[in-house]
CSV table of C-alpha atoms in Angstrom, one decimal:
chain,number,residue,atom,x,y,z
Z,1,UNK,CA,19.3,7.9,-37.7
Z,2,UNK,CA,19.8,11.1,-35.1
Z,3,UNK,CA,20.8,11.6,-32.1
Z,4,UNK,CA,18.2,12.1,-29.6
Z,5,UNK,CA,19.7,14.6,-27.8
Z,6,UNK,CA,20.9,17.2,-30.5
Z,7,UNK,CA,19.2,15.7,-33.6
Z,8,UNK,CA,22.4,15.9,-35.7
Z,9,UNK,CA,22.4,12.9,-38.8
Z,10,UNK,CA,24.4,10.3,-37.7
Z,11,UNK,CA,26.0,7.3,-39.7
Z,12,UNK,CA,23.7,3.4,-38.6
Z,13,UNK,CA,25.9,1.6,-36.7
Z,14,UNK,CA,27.2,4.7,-35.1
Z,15,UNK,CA,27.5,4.0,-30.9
Z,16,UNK,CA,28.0,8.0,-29.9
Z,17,UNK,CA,27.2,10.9,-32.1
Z,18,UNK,CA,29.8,13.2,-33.4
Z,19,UNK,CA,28.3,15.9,-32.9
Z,20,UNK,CA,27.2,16.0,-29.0
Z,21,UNK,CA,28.9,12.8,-27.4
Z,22,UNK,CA,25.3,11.0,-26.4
Z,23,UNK,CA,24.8,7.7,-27.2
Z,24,UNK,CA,22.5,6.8,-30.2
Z,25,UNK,CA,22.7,3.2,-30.9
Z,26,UNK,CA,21.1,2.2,-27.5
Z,27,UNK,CA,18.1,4.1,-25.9
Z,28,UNK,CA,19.0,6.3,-23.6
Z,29,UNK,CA,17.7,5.6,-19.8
Z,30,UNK,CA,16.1,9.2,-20.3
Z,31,UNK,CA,14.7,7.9,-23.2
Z,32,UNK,CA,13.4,4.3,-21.5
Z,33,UNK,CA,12.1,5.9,-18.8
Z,34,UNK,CA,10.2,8.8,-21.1
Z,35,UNK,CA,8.9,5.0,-22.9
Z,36,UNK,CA,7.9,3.9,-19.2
Z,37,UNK,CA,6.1,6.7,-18.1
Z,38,UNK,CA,3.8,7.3,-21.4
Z,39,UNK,CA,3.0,3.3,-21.7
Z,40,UNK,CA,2.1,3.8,-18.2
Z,41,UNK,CA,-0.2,6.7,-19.2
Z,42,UNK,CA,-1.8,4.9,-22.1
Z,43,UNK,CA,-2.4,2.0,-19.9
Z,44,UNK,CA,-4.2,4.4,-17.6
Z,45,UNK,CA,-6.1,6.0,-20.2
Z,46,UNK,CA,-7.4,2.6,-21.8
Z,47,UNK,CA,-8.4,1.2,-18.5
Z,48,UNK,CA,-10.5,4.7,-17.0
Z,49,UNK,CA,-12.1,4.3,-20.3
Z,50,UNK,CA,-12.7,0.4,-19.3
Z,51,UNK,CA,-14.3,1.4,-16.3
Z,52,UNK,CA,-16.6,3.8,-18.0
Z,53,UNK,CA,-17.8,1.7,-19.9
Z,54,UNK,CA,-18.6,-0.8,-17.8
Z,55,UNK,CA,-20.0,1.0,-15.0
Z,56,UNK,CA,-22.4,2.5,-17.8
Z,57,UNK,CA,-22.8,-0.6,-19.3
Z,58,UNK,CA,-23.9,-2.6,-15.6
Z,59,UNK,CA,-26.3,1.0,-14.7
Z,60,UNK,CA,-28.5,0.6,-18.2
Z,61,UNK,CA,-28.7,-3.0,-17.7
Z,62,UNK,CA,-26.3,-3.4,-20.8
Z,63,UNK,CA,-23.6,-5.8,-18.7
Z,64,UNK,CA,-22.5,-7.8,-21.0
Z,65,UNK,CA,-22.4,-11.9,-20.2
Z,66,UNK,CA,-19.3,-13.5,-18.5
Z,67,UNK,CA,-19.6,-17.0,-20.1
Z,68,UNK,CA,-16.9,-17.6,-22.2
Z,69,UNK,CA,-15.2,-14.4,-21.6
Z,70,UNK,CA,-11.5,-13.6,-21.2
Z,71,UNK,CA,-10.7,-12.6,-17.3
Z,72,UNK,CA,-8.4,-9.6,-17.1
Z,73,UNK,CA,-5.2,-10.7,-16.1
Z,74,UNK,CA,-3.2,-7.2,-16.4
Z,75,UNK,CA,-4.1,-5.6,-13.3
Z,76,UNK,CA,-0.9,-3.2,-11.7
Z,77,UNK,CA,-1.0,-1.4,-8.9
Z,78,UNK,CA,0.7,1.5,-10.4
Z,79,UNK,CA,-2.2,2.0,-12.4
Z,80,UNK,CA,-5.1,0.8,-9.3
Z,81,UNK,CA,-3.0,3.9,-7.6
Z,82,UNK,CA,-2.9,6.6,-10.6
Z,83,UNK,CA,-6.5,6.4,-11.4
Z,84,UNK,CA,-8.2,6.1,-8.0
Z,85,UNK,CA,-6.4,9.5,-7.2
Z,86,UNK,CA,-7.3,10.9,-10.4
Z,87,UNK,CA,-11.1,9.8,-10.2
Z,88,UNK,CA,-11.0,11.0,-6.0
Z,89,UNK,CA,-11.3,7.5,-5.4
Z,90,UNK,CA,-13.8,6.3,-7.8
Z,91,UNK,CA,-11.9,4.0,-9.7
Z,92,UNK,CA,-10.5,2.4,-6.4
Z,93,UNK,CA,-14.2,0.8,-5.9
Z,94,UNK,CA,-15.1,-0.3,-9.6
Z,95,UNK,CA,-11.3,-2.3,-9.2
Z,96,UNK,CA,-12.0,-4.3,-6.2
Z,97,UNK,CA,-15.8,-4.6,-7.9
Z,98,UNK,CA,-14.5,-6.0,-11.4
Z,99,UNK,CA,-11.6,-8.3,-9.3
Z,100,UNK,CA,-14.0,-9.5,-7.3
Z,101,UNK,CA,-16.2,-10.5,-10.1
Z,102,UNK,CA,-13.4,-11.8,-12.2
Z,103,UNK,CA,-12.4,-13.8,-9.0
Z,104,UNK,CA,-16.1,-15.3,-8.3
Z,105,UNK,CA,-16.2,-16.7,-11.9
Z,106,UNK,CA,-12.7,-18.2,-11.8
Z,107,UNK,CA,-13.3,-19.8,-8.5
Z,108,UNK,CA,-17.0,-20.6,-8.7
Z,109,UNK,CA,-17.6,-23.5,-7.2
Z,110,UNK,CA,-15.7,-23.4,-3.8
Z,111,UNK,CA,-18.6,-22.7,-2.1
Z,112,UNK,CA,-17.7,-19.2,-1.5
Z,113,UNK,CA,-18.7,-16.0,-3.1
Z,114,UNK,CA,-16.8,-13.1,-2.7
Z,115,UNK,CA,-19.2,-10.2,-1.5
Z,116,UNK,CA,-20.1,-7.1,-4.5
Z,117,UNK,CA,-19.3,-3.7,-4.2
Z,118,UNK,CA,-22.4,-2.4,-2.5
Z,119,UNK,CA,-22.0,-4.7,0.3
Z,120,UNK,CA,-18.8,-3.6,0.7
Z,121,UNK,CA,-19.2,-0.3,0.7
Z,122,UNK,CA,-22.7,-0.2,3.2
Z,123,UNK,CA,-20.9,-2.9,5.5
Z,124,UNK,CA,-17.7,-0.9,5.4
Z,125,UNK,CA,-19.4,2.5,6.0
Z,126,UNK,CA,-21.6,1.0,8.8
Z,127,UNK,CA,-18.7,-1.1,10.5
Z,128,UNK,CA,-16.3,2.3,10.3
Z,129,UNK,CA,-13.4,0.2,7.7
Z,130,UNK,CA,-13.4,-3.1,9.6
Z,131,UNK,CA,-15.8,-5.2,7.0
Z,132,UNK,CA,-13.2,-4.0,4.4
Z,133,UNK,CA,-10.7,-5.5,6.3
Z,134,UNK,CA,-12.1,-8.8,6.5
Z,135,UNK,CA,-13.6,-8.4,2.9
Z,136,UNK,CA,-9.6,-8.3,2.1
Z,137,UNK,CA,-8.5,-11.2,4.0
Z,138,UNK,CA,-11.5,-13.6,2.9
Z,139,UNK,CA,-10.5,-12.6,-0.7
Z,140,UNK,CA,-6.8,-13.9,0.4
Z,141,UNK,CA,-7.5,-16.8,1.8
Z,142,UNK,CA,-10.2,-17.2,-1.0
Z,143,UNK,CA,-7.3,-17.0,-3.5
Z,144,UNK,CA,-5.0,-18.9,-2.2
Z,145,UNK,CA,-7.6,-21.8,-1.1
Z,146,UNK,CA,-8.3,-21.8,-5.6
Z,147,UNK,CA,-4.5,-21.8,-6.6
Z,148,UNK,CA,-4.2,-25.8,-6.0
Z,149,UNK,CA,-7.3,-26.4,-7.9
Z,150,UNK,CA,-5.3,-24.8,-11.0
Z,151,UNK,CA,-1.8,-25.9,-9.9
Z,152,UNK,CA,-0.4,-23.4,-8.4
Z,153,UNK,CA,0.6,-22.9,-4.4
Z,154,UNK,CA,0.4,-19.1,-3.0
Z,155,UNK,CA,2.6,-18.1,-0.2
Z,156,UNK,CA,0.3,-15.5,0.9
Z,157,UNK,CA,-3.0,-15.6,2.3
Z,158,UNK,CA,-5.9,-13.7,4.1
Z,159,UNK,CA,-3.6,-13.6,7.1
Z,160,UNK,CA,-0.6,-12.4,5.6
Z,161,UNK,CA,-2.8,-9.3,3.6
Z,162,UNK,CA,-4.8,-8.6,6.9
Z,163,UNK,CA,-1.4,-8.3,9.1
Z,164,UNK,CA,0.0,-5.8,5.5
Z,165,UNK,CA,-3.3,-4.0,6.2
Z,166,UNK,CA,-3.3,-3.5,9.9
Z,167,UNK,CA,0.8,-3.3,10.9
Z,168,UNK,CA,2.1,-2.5,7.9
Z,169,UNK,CA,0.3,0.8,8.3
Z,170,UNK,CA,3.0,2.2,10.7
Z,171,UNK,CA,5.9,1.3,8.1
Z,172,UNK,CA,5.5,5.1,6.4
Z,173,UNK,CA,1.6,3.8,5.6
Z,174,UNK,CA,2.5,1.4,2.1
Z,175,UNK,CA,1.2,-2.1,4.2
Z,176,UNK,CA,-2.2,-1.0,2.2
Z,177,UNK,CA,-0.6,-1.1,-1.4
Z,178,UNK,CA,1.4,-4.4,-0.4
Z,179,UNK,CA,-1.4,-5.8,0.9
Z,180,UNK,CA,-3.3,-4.8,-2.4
Z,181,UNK,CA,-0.8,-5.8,-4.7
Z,182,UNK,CA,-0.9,-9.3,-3.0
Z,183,UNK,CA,-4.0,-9.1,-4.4
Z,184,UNK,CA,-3.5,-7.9,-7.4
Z,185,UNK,CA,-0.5,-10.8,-8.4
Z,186,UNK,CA,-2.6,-13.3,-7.2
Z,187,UNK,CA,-5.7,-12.4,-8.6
Z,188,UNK,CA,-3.7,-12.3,-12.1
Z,189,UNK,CA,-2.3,-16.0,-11.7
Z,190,UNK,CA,-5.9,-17.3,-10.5
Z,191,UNK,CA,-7.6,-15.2,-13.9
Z,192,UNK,CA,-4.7,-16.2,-16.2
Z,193,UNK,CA,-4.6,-20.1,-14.9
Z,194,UNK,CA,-8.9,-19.9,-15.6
Z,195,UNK,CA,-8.5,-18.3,-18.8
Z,196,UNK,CA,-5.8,-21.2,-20.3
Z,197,UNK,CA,-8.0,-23.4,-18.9
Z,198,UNK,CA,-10.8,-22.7,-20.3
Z,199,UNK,CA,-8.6,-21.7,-23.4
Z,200,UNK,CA,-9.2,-18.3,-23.8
């Protein structure tokens, strides 16, 4: 093997290299966090090209069929954050669009629908951001009204994302992305609890 940091051969089984002093038989922290911050890229990469192809895919009336398909439990917010600044805010909508799809299939049959992305954006646009808010906390209390139908119990709800969306705000502006990332986990459980389910 060699040593990361100067690249001199070093015996296997060899803790430190001779040559420098760095450790070479564990990775580095510069090393894991290098590993971190390209598996985040790649993630990023794969989903923006996700998003393209759906988005093309729903415009040329190519959307492929839900039934019997896999619901995307992965969603991160680091990655919800990366690519909606990337895309000026693009990707943010085709997110909540494919969560709230996702969410409607694994919940259908509450008696609810969660509301599509054009509705969100005309009603948010016309309402100046509040329909967005109470698109948020319906999805909440949507989600966490579902978990004990699949055997689970959320602590948070529509309340608890609406107060993240409205106070948390002051606290140096990250209620938003807790409030999202409520979302986000318990979107994932609800998805991942249909998919084994449904064994897929």
């Amino acid at each position: 093997m060699f040593c990361p940091k100067c690249g001199t051969n070093v015996e296997d089984g060899a803790s430190v290299c001779p040559n420098c002093g760095s450790p070479v038989g564990e990775e580095s922290l510069e090393k894991k966090l290098e590993n971190t911050a390209s598996d985040a890229f790649n993630n990023s990469g794969n989903e923006l090209k996700s998003a393209f192809n759906d988005i093309r895919n729903s415009l040329t009336g190519k959307e492929a069929p839900y039934a019997g398909e896999k619901l995307k439990t992965d969603r991160g917010l680091l990655v919800y954050i990366i690519l909606t600044i990337i895309t000026c805010g693009i990707y943010g909508y085709y997110f909540l669009y494919r969560m709230a799809k996702d969410v409607n299939i694994a919940c259908e049959g509450d008696g609810e629908k969660t509301a599509g992305l054009l509705q969100f954006i005309v009603l948010s646009y016309i309402t100046c951001g509040i329909y967005g808010m109470i698109w948020y906390y319906k999805l909440g209390n949507r989600l966490a009204e579902n978990a004990p139908r699949y055997g689970m119990n959320f602590q948070e709800n529509g309340t608890t994302v609406l107060m993240w969306q409205i106070f948390g705000v002051v606290l140096c502006g990250i209620g938003p992305f807790i409030a999202m990332s409520i979302l986000i986990k318990n979107s994932n459980k609800i998805c991942d609890a249909y998919n084994k389910a449904h064994n897929l």
